[in-house]
Coordinates of C-alpha atoms and ligand atoms in Angstrom, one line a residue:
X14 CA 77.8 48.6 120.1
X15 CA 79.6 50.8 122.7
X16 CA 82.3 53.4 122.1
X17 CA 85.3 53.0 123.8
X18 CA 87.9 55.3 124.7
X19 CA 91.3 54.3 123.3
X20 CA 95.6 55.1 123.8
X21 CA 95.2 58.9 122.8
X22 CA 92.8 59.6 125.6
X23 CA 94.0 63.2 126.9
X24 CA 91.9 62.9 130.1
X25 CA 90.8 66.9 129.5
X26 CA 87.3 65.8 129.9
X27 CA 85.8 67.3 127.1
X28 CA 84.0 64.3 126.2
X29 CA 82.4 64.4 129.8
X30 CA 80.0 66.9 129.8
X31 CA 78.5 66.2 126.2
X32 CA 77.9 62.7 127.1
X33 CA 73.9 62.5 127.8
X34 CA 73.6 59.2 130.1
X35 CA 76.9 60.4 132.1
X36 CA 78.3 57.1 131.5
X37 CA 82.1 58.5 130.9
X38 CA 84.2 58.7 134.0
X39 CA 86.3 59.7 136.1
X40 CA 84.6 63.2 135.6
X41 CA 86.5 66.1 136.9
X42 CA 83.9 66.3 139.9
X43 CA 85.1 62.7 141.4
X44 CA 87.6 62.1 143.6
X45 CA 89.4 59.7 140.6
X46 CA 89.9 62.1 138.3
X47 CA 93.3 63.4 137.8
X48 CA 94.7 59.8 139.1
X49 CA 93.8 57.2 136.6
X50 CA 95.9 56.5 133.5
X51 CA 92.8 57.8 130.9
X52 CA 88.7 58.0 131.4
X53 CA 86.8 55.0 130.6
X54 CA 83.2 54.5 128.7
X55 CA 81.0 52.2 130.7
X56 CA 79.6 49.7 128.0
X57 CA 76.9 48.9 130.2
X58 CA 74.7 52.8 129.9
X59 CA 76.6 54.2 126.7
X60 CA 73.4 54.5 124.3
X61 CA 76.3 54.9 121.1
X62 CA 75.4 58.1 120.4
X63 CA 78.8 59.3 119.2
X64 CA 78.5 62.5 121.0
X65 CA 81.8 61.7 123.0
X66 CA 83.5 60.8 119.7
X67 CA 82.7 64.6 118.2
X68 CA 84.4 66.1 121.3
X69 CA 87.6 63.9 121.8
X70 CA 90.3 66.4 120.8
X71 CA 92.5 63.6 120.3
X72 CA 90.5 61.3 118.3
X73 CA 90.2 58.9 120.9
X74 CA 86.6 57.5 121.3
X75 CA 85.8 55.0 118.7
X76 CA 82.8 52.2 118.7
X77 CA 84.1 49.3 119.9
X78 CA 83.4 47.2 116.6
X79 CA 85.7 50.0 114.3
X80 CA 88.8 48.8 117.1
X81 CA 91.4 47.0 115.2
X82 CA 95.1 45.6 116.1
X83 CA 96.1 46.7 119.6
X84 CA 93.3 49.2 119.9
X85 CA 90.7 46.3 120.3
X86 CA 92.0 45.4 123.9
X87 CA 90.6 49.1 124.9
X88 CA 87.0 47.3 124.9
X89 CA 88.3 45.3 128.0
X90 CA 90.2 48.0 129.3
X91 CA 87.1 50.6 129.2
X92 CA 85.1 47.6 130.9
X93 CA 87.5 46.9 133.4
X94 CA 87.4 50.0 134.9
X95 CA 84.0 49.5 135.7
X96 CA 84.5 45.8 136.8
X97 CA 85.7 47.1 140.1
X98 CA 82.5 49.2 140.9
X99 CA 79.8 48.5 143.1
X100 CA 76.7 48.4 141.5
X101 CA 74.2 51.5 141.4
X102 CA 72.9 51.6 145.0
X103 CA 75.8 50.3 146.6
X104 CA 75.9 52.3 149.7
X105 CA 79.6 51.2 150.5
X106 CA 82.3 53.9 150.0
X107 CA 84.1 53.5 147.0
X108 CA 86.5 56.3 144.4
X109 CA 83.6 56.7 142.5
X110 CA 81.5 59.1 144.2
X111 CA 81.1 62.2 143.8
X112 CA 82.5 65.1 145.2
X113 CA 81.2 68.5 146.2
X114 CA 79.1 70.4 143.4
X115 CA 81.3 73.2 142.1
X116 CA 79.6 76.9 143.6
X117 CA 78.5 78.8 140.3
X118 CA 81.7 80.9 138.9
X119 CA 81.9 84.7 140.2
X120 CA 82.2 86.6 136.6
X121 CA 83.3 90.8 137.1
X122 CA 81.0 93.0 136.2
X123 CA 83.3 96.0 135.0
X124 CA 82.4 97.2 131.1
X125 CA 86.5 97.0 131.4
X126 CA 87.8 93.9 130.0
X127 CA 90.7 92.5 132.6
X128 CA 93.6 92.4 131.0
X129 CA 95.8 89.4 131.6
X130 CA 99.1 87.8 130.9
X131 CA 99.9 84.5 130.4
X132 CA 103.4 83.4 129.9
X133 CA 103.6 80.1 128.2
X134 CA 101.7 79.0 125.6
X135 CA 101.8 75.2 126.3
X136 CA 98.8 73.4 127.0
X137 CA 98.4 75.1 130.7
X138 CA 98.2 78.4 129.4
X139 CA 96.2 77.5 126.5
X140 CA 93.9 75.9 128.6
X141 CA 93.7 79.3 130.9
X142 CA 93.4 81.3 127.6
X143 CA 90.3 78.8 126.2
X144 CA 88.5 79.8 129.3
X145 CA 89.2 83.2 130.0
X146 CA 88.4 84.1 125.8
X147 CA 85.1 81.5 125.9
X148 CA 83.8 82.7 129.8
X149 CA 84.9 86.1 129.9
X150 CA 85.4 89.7 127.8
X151 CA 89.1 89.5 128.8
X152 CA 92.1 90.4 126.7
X153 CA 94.8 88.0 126.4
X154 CA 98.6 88.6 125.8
X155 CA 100.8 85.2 125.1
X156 CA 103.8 85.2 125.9
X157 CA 106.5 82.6 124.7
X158 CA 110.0 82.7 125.1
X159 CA 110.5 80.2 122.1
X160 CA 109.7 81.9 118.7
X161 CA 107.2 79.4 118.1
X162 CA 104.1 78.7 120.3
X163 CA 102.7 74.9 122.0
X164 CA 105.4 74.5 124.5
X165 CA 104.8 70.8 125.3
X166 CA 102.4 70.0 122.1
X167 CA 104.8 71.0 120.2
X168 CA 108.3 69.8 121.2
X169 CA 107.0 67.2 124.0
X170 CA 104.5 65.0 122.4
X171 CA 106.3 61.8 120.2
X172 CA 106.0 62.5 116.5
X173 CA 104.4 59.2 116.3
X174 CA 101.6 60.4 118.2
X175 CA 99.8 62.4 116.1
X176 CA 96.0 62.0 117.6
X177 CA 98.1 63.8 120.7
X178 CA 99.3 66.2 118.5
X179 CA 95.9 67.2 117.7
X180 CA 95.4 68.5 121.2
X181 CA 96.9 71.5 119.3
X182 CA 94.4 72.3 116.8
X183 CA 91.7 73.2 119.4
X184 CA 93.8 75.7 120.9
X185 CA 94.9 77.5 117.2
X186 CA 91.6 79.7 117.2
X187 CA 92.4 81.1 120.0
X188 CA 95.9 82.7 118.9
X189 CA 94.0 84.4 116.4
X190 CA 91.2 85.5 118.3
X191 CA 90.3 89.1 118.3
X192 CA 91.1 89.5 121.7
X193 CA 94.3 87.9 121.8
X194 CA 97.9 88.9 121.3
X195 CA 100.7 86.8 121.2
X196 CA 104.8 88.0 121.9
X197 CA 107.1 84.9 121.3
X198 CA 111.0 84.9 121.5
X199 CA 110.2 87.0 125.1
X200 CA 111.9 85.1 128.3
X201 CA 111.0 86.8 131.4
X202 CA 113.8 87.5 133.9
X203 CA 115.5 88.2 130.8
X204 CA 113.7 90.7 128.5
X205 CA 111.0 91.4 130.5
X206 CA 110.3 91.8 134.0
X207 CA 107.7 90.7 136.2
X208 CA 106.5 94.3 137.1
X209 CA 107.1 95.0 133.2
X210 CA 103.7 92.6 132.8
X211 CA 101.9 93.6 135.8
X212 CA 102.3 97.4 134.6
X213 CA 100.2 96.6 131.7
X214 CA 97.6 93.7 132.8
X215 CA 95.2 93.7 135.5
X216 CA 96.9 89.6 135.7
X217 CA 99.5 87.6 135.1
X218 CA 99.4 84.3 135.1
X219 CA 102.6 81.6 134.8
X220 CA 102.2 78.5 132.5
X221 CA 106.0 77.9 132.2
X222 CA 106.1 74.2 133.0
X223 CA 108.9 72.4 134.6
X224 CA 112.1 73.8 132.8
X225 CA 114.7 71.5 133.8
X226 CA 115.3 67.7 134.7
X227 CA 115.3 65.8 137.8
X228 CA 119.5 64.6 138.5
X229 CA 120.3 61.4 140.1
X230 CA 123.2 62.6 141.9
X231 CA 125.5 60.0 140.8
X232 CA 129.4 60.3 139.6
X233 CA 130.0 60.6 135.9
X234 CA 126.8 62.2 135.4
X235 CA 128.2 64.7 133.7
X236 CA 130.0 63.4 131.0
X237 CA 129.3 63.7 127.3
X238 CA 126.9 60.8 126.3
X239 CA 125.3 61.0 129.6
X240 CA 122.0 63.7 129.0
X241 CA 118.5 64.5 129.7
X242 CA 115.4 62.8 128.3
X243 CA 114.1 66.6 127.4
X244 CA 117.6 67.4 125.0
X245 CA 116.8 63.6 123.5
X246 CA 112.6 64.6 122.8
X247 CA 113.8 68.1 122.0
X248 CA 116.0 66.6 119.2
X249 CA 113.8 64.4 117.8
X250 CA 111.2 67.3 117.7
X251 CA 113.1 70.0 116.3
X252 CA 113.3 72.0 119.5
X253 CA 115.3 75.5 118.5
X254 CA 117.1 75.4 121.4
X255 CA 118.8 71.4 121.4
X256 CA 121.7 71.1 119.1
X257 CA 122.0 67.5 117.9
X258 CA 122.5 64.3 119.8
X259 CA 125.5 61.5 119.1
X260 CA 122.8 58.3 118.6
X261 CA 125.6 55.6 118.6
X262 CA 124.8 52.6 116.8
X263 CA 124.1 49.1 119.3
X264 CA 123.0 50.0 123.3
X265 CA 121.6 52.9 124.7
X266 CA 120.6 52.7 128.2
X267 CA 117.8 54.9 129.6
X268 CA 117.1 55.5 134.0
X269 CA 113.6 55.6 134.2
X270 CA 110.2 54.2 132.8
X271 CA 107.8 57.0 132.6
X272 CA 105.7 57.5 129.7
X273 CA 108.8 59.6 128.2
X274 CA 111.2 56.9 128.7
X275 CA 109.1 54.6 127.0
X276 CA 108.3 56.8 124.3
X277 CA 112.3 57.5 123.6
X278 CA 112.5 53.9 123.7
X279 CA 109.6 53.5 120.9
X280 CA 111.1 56.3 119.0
X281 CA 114.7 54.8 118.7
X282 CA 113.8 51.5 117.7
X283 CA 110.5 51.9 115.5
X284 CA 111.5 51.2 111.8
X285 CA 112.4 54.5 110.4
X286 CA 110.2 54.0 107.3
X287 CA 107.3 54.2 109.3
X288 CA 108.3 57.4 111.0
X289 CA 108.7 59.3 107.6
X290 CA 105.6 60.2 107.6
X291 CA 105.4 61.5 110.8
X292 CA 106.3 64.9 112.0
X293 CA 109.9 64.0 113.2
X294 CA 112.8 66.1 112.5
X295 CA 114.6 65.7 109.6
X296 CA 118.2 65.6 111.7
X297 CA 117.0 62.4 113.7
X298 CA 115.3 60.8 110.8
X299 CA 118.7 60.7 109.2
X300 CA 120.4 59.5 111.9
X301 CA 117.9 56.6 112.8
X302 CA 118.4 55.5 109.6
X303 CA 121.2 55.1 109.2
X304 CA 121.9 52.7 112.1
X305 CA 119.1 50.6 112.0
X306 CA 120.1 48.1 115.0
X307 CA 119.5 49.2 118.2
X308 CA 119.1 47.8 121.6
X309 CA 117.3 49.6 124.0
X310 CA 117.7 48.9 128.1
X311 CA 115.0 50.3 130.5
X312 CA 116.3 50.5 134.0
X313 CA 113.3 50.5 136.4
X314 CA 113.9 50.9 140.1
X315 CA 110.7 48.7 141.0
X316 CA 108.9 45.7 139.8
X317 CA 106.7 45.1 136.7
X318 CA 103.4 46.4 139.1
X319 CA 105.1 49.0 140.1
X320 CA 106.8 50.4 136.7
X321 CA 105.7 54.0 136.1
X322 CA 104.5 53.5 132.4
X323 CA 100.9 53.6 131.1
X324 CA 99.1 50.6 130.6
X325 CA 98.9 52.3 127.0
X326 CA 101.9 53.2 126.5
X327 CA 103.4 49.4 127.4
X328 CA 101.1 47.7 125.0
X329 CA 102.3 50.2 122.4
X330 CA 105.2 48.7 122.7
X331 CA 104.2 44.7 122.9
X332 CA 102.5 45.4 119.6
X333 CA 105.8 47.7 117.8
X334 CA 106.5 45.9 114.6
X335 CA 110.5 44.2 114.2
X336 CA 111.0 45.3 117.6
X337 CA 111.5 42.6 120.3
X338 CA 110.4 43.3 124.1
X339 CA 112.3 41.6 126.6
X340 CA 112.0 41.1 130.6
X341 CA 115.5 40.4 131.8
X342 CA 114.8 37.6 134.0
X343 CA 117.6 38.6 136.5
X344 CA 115.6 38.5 140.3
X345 CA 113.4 35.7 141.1
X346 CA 110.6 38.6 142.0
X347 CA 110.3 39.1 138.3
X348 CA 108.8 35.8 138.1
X349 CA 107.0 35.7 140.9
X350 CA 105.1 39.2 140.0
X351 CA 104.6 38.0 136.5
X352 CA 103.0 34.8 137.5
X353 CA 100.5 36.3 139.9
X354 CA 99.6 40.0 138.6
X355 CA 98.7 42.3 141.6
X356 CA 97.4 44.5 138.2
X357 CA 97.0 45.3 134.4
X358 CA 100.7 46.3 133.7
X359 CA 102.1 43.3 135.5
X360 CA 99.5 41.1 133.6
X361 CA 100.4 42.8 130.2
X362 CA 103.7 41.2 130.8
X363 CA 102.9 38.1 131.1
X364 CA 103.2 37.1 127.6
X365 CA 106.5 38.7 126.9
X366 CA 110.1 37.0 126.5
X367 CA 111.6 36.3 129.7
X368 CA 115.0 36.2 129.1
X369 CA 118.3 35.6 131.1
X370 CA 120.4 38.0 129.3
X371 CA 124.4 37.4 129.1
X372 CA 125.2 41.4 129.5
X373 CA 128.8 40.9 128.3
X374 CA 128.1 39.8 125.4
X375 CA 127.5 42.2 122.2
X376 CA 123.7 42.7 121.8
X377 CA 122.3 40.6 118.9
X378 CA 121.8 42.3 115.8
X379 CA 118.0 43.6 115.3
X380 CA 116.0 46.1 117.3
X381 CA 115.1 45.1 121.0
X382 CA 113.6 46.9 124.1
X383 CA 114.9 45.3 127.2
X384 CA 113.3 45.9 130.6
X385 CA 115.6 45.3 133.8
X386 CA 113.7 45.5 137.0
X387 CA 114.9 46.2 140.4
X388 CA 118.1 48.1 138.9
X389 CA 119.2 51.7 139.5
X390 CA 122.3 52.8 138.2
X391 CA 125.4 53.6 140.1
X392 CA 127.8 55.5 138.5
X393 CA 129.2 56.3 135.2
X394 CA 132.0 55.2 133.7
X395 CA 134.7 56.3 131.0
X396 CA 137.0 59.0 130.4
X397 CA 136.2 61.3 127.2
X398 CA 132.5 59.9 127.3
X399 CA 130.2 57.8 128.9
X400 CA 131.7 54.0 128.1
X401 CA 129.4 52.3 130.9
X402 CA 126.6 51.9 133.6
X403 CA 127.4 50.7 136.5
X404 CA 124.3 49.6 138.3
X405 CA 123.6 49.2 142.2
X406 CA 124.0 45.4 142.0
X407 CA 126.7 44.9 140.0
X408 CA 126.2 45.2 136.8
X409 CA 128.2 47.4 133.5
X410 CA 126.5 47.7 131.0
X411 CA 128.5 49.1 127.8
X412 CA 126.7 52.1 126.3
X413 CA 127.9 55.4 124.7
X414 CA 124.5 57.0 125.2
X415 CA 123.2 57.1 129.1
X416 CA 119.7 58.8 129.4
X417 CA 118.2 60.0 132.6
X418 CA 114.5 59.6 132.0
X419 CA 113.6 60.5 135.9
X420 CA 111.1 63.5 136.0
X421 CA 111.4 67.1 135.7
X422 CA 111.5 69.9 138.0
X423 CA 110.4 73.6 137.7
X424 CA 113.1 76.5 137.8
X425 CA 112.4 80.1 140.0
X426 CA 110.7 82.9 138.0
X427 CA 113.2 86.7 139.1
X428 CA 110.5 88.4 141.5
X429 CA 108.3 85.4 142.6
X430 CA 108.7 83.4 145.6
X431 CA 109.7 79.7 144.4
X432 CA 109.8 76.2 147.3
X433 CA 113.1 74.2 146.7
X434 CA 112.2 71.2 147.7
X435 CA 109.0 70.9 145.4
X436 CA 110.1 72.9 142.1
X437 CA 106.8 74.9 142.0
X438 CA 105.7 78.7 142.8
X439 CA 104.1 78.3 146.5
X440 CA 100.4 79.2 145.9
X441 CA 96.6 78.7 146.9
X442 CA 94.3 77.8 144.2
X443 CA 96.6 79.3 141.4
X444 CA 97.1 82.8 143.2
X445 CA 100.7 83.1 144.0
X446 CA 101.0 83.5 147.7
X447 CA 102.4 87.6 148.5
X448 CA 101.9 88.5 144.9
X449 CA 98.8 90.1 144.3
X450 CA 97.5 89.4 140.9
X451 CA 99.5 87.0 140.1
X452 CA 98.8 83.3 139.1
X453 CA 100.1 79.9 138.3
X454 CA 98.6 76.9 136.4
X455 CA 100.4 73.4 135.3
X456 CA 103.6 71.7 136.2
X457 CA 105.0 75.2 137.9
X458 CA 101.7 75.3 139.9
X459 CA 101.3 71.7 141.3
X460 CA 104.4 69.7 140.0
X461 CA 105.3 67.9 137.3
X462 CA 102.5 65.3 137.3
X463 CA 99.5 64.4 135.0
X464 CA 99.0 64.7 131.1
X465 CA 97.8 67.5 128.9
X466 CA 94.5 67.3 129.7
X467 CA 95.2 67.5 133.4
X468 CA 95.5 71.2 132.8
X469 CA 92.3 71.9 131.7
X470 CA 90.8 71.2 135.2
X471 CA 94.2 72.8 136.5
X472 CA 93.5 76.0 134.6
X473 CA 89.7 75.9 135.6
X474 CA 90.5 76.3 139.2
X475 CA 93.2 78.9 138.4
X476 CA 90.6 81.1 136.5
X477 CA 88.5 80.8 139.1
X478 CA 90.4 82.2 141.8
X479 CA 91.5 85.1 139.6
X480 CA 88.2 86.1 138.8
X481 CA 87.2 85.8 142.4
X482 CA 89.7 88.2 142.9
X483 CA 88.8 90.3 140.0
X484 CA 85.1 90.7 141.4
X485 CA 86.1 91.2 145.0
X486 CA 88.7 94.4 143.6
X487 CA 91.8 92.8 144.2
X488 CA 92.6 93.3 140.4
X489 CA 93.1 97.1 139.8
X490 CA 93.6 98.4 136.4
X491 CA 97.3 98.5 135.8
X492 CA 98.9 101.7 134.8
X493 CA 99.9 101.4 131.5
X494 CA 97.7 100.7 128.3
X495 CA 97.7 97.1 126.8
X496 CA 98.2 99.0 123.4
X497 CA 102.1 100.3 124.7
X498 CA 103.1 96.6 125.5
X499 CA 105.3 95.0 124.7
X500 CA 106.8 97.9 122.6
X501 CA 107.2 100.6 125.5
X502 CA 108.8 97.2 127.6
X503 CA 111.1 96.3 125.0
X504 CA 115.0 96.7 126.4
X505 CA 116.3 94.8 123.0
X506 CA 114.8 93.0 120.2
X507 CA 112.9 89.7 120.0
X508 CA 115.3 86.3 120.0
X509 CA 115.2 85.6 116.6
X510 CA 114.4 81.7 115.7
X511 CA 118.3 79.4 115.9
X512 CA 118.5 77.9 112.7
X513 CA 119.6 74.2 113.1
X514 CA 121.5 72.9 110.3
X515 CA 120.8 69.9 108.4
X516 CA 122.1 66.6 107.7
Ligands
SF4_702 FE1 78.1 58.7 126.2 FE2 77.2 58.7 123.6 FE3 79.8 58.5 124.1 FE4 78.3 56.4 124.7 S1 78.7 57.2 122.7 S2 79.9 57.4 126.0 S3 76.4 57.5 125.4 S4 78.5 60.3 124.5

């Protein structure tokens, strides 16, 4: 029987290379890769070795006859991807081919170990770090400026995702490697200057992510009730820096459905019992249980095809237990793209209510998920706090709780150039453009787009260039020893950890 890679799939490849018939793809060298929801198994070469399985960091790859529940339709899925390629010896063009080979990796030859930086110790920099500690003799300083290391792994991930979660663990060796120092509660622009790193590392290379949220530019945006999907995850995952949330009981209406939409939406109406066990904070557990009804809408600007979810992350939800999904059935498109699926996410949908929902009504007790296609909303209403949506055709919606769930955006780093209109640090294959020896990988490098294991590939190319650089003598060894940072940088103490009190 075939393996079959399932809803934890990371995309970071590492099953790729171990496979011995090749029969995983996309793989990093195809044109695909980077664009597809996960990497498929192609039941028709895998020889079930179990190689792949060994090397999924996220517990992903199972044989297809150990799938049970909702897992079992990843047979179909895995296959289906392959359904829509030509057969070996096809000459005709297709996204399967492959790309240029990579040129063999320039490695420096100094007995000197570079020294490099790397601010941010999500799973961008960790990737960078993996690579530079595995490829090269360099020294590696993290930097964080939460007291706690992961960045994304760690406040970013749903707690009810714990094979994701376990991205983390292959990264932990390398924060106590013997090359490898890590400075958290450090913000740079703030405690540390750019030149403060540079004066003690040959590189340094920004993993910061995209810091703040995209707006919609729409009145009553700012008023209380109204917030971010990042201050909603960060609750729910114990982030230091995000008091608590008001989680009123009955509507809460969220703009957007992305994967972290939909995961909000999971989180808020799973039963709470089953989160117990998971790594949620204590603050939201409290409050999810104690209002136990909840109705969740999903405002998507486009149709059910179109919807910016994961296949995965929609059948998650068909398959959440007490929990009622509902397509309101308010625009004759609905129908229409429901009846005759252009693709998987439309089909998935298929089988799900269809319901002509009587908005002014009080939702019906229970716990529902409710997506509304072809609505954006308008404009916020109320006077204290958010009371209602208003939507671009009409609609108000009654709410206390308005989340804006519609990407994320990077924020400018003091002392390095930074486009506007984008969110990221201009650059050319990671090297930030007019900086010598400096570097970008993940979201601040190439936008907020693509999962965790995007970065590995991300941070790949990124270490490439800098050791091109490093060999070709555009790395000189900075001025100051690695054994004086961050001590002789320090202008005032590290940011101790916020304690967050407790229900
Ligand atoms: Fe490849 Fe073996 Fe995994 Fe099949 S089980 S996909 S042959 S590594």
């Amino acid at each position: 029987m075939p393996y079959a890679i399932t809803q934890s799939c990371c995309s970071d490849a590492s099953c790729v290379s171990v496979c011995p018939v090749n029969c995983i793809h996309p793989t990093p060298q195809e044109r695909a890769f980077g664009s597809t929801e996960m990497l498929y198994v192609d039941p028709r070469t895998c020889i079930s070795c179990g190689a792949c399985s060994d090397a999924c960091p996220a517990d992903a790859i199972h044989p297809i006859e150990t799938l049970t529940g909702p897992l079992q339709q990843y047979a179909a899925i895995n296959a289906a991807y392959f359904g829509e390629i030509p057969p070996p010896g096809d000459p005709a063009p297709n996204f399967h081919l492959w790309d240029q080979p990579e040129p063999p990796r320039p490695l420096p030859s100094t007995p000197i170990p570079l020294r490099v930086a790397i601010v941010g110790t999500g799973p961008a920099g960790m990737y960078a770090a993996e690579d530079l500690l595995l490829h090269t003799n360099a020294e590696v300083t993290l930097v964080d400026r939460l007291p706690s290391p992961g960045g994304l792994l760690r406040y970013g991930v749903a707690p009810d995702h714990p094979a994701t979660r376990k991205v983390a663990d292959r990264f932990a060796r390398f924060h106590d490697h013997p090359r490898t120092r890590t400075v958290l509660g450090i913000e740079i622009g703030r405690d540390l200057t750019h030149e403060d790193l540079l004066a003690h590392h040959n590189a340094v290379i920004y993993a910061v992510g995209s810091a703040t949220d995209r707006r919609l530019g729409i009145p009553g945006e700012d008023l209380p009730g109204s917030i971010p999907a990042r201050r909603l995850v960060g609750w729910y995952n114990d982030h230091p820096e995000i008091d608590t949330v008001h989680l009123p009981a009955g509507r809460v209406v969220i703009a957007g459905t992305g994967n972290v939409a939909l995961d909000i939406a999971r989180i808020l109406t799973t039963d709470p019992a089953a989160l117990r066990n998971t790594e949620i904070a204590q603050r939201a557990l409290s409050v999810l249980e104690k209002h136990q009804d909840r109705e969740i809408v999903l405002l998507a600007r486009r149709g059910p095809a179109e919807a910016s979810y994961s296949l995965s992350e929609l059948l998650e939800l068909q398959h959440l237990a007490g929990v009622d999904l509902v397509v309101d059935d308010h625009d004759p498109r609905i129908r229409a793209a429901l009846a005759e699926p252009t693709n998987a996410k439309a089909a998935a949908l298929r089988d799900a209510a269809l319901e002509t929902i009587d908005w002014a009504s009080t939702p019906k007790p229970g716990r529902r998920i409710v997506l509304r296609f072809y609505t954006t909303p308008s404009e916020l209403t109320g006077h204290d706090r958010v009371r209602s949506v208003r939507t671009t055709d009409g609609l108000d919606l009654n709410t206390e709780l308005f989340i804006r769930s519609v990407g994320y955006r990077g924020t400018p780093i003091p002392g390095l150039p930074f486009d506007e209109e984008s969110g990221v640090i201009p650059n050319h294959s990671g090297r930030v453009t007019d900086r010598p020896g400096t570097y970008v990988v993940g979201w601040i490098k190439r936008g907020p787009t693509g999962g965790i294991g995007t970065n590995r590939t991300c941070a790949k190319q990124t270490i490439n260039t800098l050791l091109t650089d490093a060999t070709t003598g555009l790395l000189p060894p900075p001025p100051r020893s690695r054994s004086s940072f961050p001590r002789a940088s320090f202008p005032r103490a590290p940011v101790p950890r916020r304690s967050i009190p407790r229900p």
